[in-house]
CSV table of C-alpha atoms and ligand atoms in Angstrom, one decimal:
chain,number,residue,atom,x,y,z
A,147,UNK,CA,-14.6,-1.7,-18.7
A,148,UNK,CA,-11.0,-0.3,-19.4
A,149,UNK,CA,-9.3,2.4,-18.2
A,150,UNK,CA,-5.4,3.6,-19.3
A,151,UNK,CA,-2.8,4.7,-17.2
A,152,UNK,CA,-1.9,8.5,-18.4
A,153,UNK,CA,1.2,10.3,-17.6
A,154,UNK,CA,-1.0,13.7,-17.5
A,155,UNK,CA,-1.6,15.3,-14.2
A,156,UNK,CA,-5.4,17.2,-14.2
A,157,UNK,CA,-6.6,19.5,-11.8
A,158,UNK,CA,-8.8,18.6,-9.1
A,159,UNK,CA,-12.0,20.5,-10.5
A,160,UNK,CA,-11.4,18.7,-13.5
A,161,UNK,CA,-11.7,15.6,-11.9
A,162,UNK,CA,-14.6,16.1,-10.0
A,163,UNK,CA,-16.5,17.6,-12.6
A,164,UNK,CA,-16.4,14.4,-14.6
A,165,UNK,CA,-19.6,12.8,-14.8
A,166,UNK,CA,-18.5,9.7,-15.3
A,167,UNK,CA,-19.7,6.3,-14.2
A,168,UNK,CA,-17.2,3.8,-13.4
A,169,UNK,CA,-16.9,0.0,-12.6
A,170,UNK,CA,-16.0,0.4,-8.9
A,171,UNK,CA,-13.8,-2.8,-8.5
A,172,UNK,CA,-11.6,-2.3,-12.1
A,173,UNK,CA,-11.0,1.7,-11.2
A,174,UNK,CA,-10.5,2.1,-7.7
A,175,UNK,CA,-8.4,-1.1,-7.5
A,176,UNK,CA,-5.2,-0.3,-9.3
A,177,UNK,CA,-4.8,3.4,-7.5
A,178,UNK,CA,-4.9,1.3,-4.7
A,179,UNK,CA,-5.3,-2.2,-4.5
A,180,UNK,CA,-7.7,-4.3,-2.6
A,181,UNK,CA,-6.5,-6.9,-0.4
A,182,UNK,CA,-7.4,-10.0,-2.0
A,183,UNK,CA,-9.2,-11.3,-5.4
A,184,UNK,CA,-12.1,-12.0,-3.4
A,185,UNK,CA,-12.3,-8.0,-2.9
A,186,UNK,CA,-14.0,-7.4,-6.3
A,187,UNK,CA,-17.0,-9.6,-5.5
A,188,UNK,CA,-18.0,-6.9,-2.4
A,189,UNK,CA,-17.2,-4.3,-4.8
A,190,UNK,CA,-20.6,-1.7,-5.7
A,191,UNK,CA,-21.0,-2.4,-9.5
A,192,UNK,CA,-20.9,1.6,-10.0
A,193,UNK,CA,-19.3,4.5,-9.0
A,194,UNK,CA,-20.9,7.9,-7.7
A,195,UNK,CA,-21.1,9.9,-11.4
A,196,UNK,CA,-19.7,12.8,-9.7
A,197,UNK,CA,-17.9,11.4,-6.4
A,198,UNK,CA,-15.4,12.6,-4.4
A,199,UNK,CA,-13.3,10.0,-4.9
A,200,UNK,CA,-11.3,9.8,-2.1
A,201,UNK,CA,-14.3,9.3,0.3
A,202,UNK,CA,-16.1,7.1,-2.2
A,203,UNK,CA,-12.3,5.1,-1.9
A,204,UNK,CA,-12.5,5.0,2.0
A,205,UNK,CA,-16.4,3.4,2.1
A,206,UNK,CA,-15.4,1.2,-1.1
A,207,UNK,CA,-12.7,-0.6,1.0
A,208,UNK,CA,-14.6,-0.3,4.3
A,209,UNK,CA,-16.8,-3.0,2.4
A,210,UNK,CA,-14.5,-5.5,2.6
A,211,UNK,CA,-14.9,-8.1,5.2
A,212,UNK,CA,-12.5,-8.3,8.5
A,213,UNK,CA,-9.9,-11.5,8.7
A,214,UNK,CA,-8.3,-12.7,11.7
A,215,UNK,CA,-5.0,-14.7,11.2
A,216,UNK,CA,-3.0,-15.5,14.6
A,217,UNK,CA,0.5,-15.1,13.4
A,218,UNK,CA,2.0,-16.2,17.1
A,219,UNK,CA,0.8,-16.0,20.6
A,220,UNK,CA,0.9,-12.5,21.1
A,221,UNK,CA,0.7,-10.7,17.6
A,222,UNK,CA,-2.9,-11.1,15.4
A,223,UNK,CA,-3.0,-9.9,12.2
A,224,UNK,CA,-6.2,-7.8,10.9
A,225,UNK,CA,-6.4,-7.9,6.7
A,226,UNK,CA,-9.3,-6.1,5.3
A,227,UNK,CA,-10.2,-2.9,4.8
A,228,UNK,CA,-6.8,-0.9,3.5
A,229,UNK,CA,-4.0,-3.4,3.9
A,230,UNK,CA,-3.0,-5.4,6.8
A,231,UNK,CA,-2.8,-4.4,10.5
A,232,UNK,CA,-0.9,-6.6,12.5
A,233,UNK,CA,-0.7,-6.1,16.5
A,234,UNK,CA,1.5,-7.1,19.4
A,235,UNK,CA,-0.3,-7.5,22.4
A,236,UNK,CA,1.0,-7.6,26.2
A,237,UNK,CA,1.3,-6.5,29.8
A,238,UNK,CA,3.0,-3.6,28.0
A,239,UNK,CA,0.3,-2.7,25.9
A,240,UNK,CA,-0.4,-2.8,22.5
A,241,UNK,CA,1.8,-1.9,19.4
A,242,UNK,CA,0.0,-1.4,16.2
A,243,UNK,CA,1.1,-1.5,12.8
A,244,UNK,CA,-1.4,0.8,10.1
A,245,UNK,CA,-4.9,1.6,10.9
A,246,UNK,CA,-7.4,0.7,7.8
A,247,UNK,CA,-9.3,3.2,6.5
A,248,UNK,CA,-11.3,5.9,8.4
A,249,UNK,CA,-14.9,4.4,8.1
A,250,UNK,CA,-13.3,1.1,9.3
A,251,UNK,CA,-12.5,2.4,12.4
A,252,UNK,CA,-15.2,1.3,14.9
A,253,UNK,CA,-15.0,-2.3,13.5
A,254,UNK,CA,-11.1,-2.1,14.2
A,255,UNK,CA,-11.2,-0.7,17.6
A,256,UNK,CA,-13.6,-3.2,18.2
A,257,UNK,CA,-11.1,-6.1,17.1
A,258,UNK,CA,-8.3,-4.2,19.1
A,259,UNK,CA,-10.6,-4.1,22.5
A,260,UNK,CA,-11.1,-7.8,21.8
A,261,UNK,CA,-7.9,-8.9,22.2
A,262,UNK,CA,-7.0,-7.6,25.9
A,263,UNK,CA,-8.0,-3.8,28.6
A,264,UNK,CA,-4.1,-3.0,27.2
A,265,UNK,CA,-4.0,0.3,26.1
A,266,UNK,CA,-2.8,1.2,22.4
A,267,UNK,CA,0.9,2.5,23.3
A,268,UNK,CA,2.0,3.0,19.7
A,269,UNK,CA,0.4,2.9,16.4
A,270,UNK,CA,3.4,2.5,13.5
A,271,UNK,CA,2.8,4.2,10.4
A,272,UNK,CA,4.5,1.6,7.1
A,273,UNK,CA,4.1,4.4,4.4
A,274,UNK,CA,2.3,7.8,4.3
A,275,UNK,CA,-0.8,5.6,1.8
A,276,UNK,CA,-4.3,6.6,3.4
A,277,UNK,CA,-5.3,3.0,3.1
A,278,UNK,CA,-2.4,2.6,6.3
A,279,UNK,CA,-3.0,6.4,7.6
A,280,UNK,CA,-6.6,6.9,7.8
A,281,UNK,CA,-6.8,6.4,12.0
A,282,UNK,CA,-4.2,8.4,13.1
A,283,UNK,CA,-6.0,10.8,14.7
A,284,UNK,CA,-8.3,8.2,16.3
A,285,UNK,CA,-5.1,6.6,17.7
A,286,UNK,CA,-3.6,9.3,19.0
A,287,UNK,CA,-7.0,10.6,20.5
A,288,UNK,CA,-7.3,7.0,22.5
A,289,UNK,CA,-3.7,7.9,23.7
A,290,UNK,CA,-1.7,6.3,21.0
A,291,UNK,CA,1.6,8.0,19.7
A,292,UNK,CA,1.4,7.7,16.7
A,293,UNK,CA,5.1,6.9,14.9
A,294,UNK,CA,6.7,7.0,11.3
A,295,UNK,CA,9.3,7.9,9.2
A,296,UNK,CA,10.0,11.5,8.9
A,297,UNK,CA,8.9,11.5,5.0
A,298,UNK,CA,5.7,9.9,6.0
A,299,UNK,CA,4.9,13.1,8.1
A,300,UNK,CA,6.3,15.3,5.0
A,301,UNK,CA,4.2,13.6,2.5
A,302,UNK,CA,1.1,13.6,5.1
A,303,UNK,CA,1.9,17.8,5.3
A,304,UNK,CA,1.8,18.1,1.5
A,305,UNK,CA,-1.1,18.1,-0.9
A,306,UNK,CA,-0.8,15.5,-3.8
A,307,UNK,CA,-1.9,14.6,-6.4
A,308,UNK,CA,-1.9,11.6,-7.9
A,309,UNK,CA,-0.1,11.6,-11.0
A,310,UNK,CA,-1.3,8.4,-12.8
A,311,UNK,CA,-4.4,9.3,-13.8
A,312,UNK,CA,-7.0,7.2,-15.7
A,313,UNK,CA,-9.3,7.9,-18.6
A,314,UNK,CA,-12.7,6.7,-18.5
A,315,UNK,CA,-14.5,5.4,-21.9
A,316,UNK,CA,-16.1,9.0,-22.2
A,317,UNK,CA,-12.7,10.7,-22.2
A,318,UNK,CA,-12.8,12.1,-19.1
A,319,UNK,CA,-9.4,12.3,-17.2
A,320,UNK,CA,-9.8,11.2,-13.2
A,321,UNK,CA,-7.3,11.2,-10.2
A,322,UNK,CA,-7.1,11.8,-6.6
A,323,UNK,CA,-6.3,14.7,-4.9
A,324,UNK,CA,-4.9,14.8,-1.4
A,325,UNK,CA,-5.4,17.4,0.5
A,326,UNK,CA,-2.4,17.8,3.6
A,327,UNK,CA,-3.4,15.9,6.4
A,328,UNK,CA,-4.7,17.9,10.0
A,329,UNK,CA,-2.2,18.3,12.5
A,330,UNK,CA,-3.9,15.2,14.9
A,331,UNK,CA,-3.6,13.2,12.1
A,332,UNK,CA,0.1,13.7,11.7
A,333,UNK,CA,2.5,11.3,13.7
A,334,UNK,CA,4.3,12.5,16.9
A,335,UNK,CA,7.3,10.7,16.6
A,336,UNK,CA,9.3,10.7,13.6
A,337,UNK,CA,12.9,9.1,12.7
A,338,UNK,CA,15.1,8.8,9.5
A,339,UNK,CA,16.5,5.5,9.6
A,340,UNK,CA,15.9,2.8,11.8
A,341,UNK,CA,14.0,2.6,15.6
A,342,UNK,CA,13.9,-0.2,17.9
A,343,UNK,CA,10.9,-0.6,20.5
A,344,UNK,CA,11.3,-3.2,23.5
A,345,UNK,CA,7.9,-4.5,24.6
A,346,UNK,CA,5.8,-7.8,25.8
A,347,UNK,CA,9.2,-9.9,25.4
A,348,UNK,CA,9.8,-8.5,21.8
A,349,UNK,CA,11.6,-6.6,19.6
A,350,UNK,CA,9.9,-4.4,17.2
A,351,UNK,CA,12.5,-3.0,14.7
A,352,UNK,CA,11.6,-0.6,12.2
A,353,UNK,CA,13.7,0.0,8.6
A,354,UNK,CA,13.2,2.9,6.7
A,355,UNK,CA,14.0,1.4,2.7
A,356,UNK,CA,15.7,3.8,0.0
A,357,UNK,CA,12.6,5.1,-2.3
A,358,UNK,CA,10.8,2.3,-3.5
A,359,UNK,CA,6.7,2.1,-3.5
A,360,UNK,CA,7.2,5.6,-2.3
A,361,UNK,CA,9.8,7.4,-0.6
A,362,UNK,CA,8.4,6.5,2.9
A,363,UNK,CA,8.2,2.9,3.5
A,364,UNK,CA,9.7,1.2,6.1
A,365,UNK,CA,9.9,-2.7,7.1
A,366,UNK,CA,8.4,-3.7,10.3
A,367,UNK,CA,10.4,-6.9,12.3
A,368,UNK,CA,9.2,-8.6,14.9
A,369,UNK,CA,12.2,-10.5,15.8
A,370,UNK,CA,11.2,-13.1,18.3
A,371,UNK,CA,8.4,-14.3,16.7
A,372,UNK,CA,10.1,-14.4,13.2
A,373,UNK,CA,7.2,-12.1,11.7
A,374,UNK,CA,8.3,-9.4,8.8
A,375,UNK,CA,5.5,-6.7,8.3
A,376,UNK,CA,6.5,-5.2,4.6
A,377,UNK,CA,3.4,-3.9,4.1
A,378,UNK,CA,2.7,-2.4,0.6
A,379,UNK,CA,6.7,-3.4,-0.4
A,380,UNK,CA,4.9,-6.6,-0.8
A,381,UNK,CA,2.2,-7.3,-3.1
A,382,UNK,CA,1.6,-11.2,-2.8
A,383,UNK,CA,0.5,-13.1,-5.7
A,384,UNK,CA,0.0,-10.1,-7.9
A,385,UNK,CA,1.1,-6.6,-9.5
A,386,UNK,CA,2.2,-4.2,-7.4
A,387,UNK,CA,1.2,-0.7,-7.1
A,388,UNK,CA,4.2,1.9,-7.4
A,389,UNK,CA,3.6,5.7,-6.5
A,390,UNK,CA,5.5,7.7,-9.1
A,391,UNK,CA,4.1,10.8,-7.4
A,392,UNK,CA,5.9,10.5,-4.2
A,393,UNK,CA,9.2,9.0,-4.9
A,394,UNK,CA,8.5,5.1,-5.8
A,395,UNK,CA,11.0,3.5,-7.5
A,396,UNK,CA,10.8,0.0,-9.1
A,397,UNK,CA,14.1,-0.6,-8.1
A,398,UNK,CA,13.4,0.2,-4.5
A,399,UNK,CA,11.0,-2.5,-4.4
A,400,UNK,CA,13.3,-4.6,-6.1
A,401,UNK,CA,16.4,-3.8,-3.1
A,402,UNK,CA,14.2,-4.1,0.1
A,403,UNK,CA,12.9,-7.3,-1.3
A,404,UNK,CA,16.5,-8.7,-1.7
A,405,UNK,CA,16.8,-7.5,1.6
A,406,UNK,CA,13.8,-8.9,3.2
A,407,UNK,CA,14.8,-12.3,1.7
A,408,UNK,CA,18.2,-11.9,3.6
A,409,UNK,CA,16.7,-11.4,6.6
A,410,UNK,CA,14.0,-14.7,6.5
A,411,UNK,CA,14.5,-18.0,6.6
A,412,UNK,CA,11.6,-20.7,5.8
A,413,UNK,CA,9.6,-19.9,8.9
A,414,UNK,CA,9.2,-16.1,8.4
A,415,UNK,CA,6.1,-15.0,8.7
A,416,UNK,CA,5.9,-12.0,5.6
A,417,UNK,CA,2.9,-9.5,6.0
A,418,UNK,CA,2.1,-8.3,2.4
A,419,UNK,CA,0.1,-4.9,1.9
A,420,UNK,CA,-2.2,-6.7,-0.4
A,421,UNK,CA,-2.3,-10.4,-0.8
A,422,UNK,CA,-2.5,-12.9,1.0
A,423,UNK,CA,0.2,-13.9,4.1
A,424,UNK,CA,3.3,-14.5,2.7
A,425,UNK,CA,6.5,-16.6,3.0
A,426,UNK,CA,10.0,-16.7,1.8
A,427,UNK,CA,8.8,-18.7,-1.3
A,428,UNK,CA,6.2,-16.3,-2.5
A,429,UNK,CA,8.6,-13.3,-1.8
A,430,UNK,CA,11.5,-15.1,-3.9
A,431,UNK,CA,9.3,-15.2,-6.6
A,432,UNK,CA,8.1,-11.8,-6.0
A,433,UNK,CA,11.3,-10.4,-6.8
A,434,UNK,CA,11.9,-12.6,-9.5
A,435,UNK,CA,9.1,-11.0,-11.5
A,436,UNK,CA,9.9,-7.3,-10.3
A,437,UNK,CA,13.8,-8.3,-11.6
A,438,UNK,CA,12.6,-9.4,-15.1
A,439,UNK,CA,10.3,-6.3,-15.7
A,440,UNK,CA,12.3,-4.1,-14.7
A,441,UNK,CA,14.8,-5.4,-17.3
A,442,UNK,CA,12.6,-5.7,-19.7
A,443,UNK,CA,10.7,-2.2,-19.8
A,444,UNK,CA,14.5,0.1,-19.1
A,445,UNK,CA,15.2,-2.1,-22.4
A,446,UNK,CA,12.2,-0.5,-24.4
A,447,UNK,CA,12.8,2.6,-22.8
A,448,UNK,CA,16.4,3.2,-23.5
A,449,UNK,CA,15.4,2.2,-27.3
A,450,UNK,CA,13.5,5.2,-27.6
A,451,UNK,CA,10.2,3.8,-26.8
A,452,UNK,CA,7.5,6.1,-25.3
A,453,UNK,CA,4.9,4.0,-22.3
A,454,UNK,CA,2.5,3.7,-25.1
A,455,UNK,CA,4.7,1.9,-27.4
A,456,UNK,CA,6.5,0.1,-24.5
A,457,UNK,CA,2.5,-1.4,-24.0
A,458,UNK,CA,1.7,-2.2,-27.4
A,459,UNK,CA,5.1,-4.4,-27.1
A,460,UNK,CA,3.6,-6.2,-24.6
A,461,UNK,CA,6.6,-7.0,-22.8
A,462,UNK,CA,5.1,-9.2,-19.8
A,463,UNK,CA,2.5,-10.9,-21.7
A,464,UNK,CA,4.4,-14.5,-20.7
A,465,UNK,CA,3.7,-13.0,-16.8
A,466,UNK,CA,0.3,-12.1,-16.9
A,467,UNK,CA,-0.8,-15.1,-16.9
A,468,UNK,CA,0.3,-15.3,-13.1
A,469,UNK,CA,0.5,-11.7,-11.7
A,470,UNK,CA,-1.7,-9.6,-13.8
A,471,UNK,CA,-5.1,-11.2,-12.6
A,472,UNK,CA,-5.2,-9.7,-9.8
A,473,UNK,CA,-5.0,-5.7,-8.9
A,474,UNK,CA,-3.0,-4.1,-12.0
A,475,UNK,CA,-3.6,-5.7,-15.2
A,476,UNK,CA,-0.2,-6.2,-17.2
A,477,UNK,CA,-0.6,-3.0,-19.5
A,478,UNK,CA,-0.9,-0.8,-16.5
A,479,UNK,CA,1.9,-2.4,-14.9
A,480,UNK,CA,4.1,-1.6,-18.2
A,481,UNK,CA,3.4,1.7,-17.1
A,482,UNK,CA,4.2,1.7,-14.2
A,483,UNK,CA,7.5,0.4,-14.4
A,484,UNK,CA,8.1,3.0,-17.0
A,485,UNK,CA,7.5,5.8,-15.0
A,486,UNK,CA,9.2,4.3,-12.1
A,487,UNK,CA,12.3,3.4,-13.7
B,246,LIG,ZN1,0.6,2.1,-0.4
């Protein structure tokens, strides 16, 4: 089944009154992407005919199985359900970095109690995505501040929608709508540029980026242990999913993965959003890809061309091949980068 990427926004009634039914896996993945390949096999064959989506989202990706990667002696990494949560563990407690989605939480607090009594000190916020939000409040209720840039907190206050919409086979246009987050789900602690934490022998810095998968991403570096957490700056091995509706930017993604690379050396540990664990290899190539689409969709654009036609060009039909079998086919990700140019 085939869905197009739409510039159109629609309202939320509209969407919900669709009755549509939907392959789970091919829809749901590129507004936001699963993990890994392996994601679509757990995926329900079809969709709720009238869901909300969002919830019908947050119990899609609660599906996905749990992985436990050690990425050094004191910080586990967590990739499942709604990117990747990676955790430093110590006699100071534990500092988390995003929370899975909401249904997931009992199977992640469960992981969390496994590693050590510590209690959850901080949980860090990479990007204002629900898929890396959803557990706020359930942090902060176990005595967790909860921490993030200041725009993740703005864009958590707002209601959005999502402005890349897709159109079912009947017609019928479909989005999500968010609606502003309650106040315990909000983070306590906000900055605008960089924060340093000092705990369990390590540094943890934090790096807001200029726009780029949204406006609120930031880079997480655990200095000792030579681990980078870019969460959803990183798609590993595939597509990436850029959020025209709240500031992304394919150029964004395109600096802080310059800058990323100038920070790692061949050891680094890199903690993609979706993909597998990454390294400065993958990451190279990463960019590479990101640097020639970029170049090659501003080139259709600039000649006039509208999304549609930029697609039937197909531009990156020598890249899908390699990037588009995963989350975002290669026509969607034409439209992306046009609307994120
Ligand atoms: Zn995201």
């Amino acid at each position: 089944m085939k869905f197009d990427l739409l510039e159109k926004r629609s309202s939320r009634r509209d969407i919900l009154r669709g009755s549509v039914t939907l392959a789970g896996s091919a829809f749901l993945a590129h507004l936001f992407p699963a993990p890994l390949l392996r994601a679509y096999a757990a995926a329900p064959s079809v969709a709720p005919s009238a869901p909300d989506l969002l919830a019908y989202m947050r119990d899609w990706f609660n599906t996905f199985p749990m992985e436990t990667q050690q990425l050094a002696d004191n910080v586990t990494m967590f990739d499942g359900p709604g990117g990747a949560v990676v955790v430093l563990n110590g006699p100071d407690g534990k500092f988390v970095v995003d929370s899975f989605v909401a249904p997931a939480w009992p199977r992640l607090k469960e992981a969390l109690d496994g590693l050590g009594n510590a209690p959850v000190q901080y949980l860090i916020d990479s990007h204002w995505h629900f898929d890396h939000t959803d557990n706020n409040a359930h942090f902060h209720a176990a005595g967790a501040t909860v921490l993030a840039h200041q725009n993740t907190k703005k864009r958590m206050s707002e209601p959005h929608d999502l402005p890349v919409l897709l159109r079912a086979p009947n017609g019928v246009l479909i989005g999500l709508h968010f609606d502003p987050s309650p106040a315990e789900a909000l983070p306590q602690e906000t900055f605008s540029d960089s924060y340093k934490l000092q705990a369990n022998g390590e540094t943890i810095a934090l790096q807001h980026v200029p726009a780029a998968h949204t406006d609120t991403d930031i880079y997480v570096h655990f200095q000792n242990v030579n681990v980078i957490q870019m969460a959803d700056l990183f798609f590993n091995g595939m597509y990436p999913y850029i959020d025209p509706g709240t500031g992304g930017k394919i150029t964004g993604v395109i600096a802080a993965a310059a800058k990323i690379l100038s920070l790692a050396d061949n050891d680094t540990k890199i903690v993609a959003g979706h993909g597998p664990l990454g390294n400065k290899s993958d990451l190279t190539k990463f960019r590479d890809m990101l640097v020639t689409a970029r170049d090659r969709v501003e080139k259709l654009k600039s000649a006039g061309k509208s999304a549609q036609e930029a697609v039937a060009d197909k531009p990156f039909a020598d890249l899908d091949p390699v990037w588009g079998k995963g989350i975002i086919n290669g026509d969607q990700f034409v439209q992306i980068v046009y609307l994120t140019l």
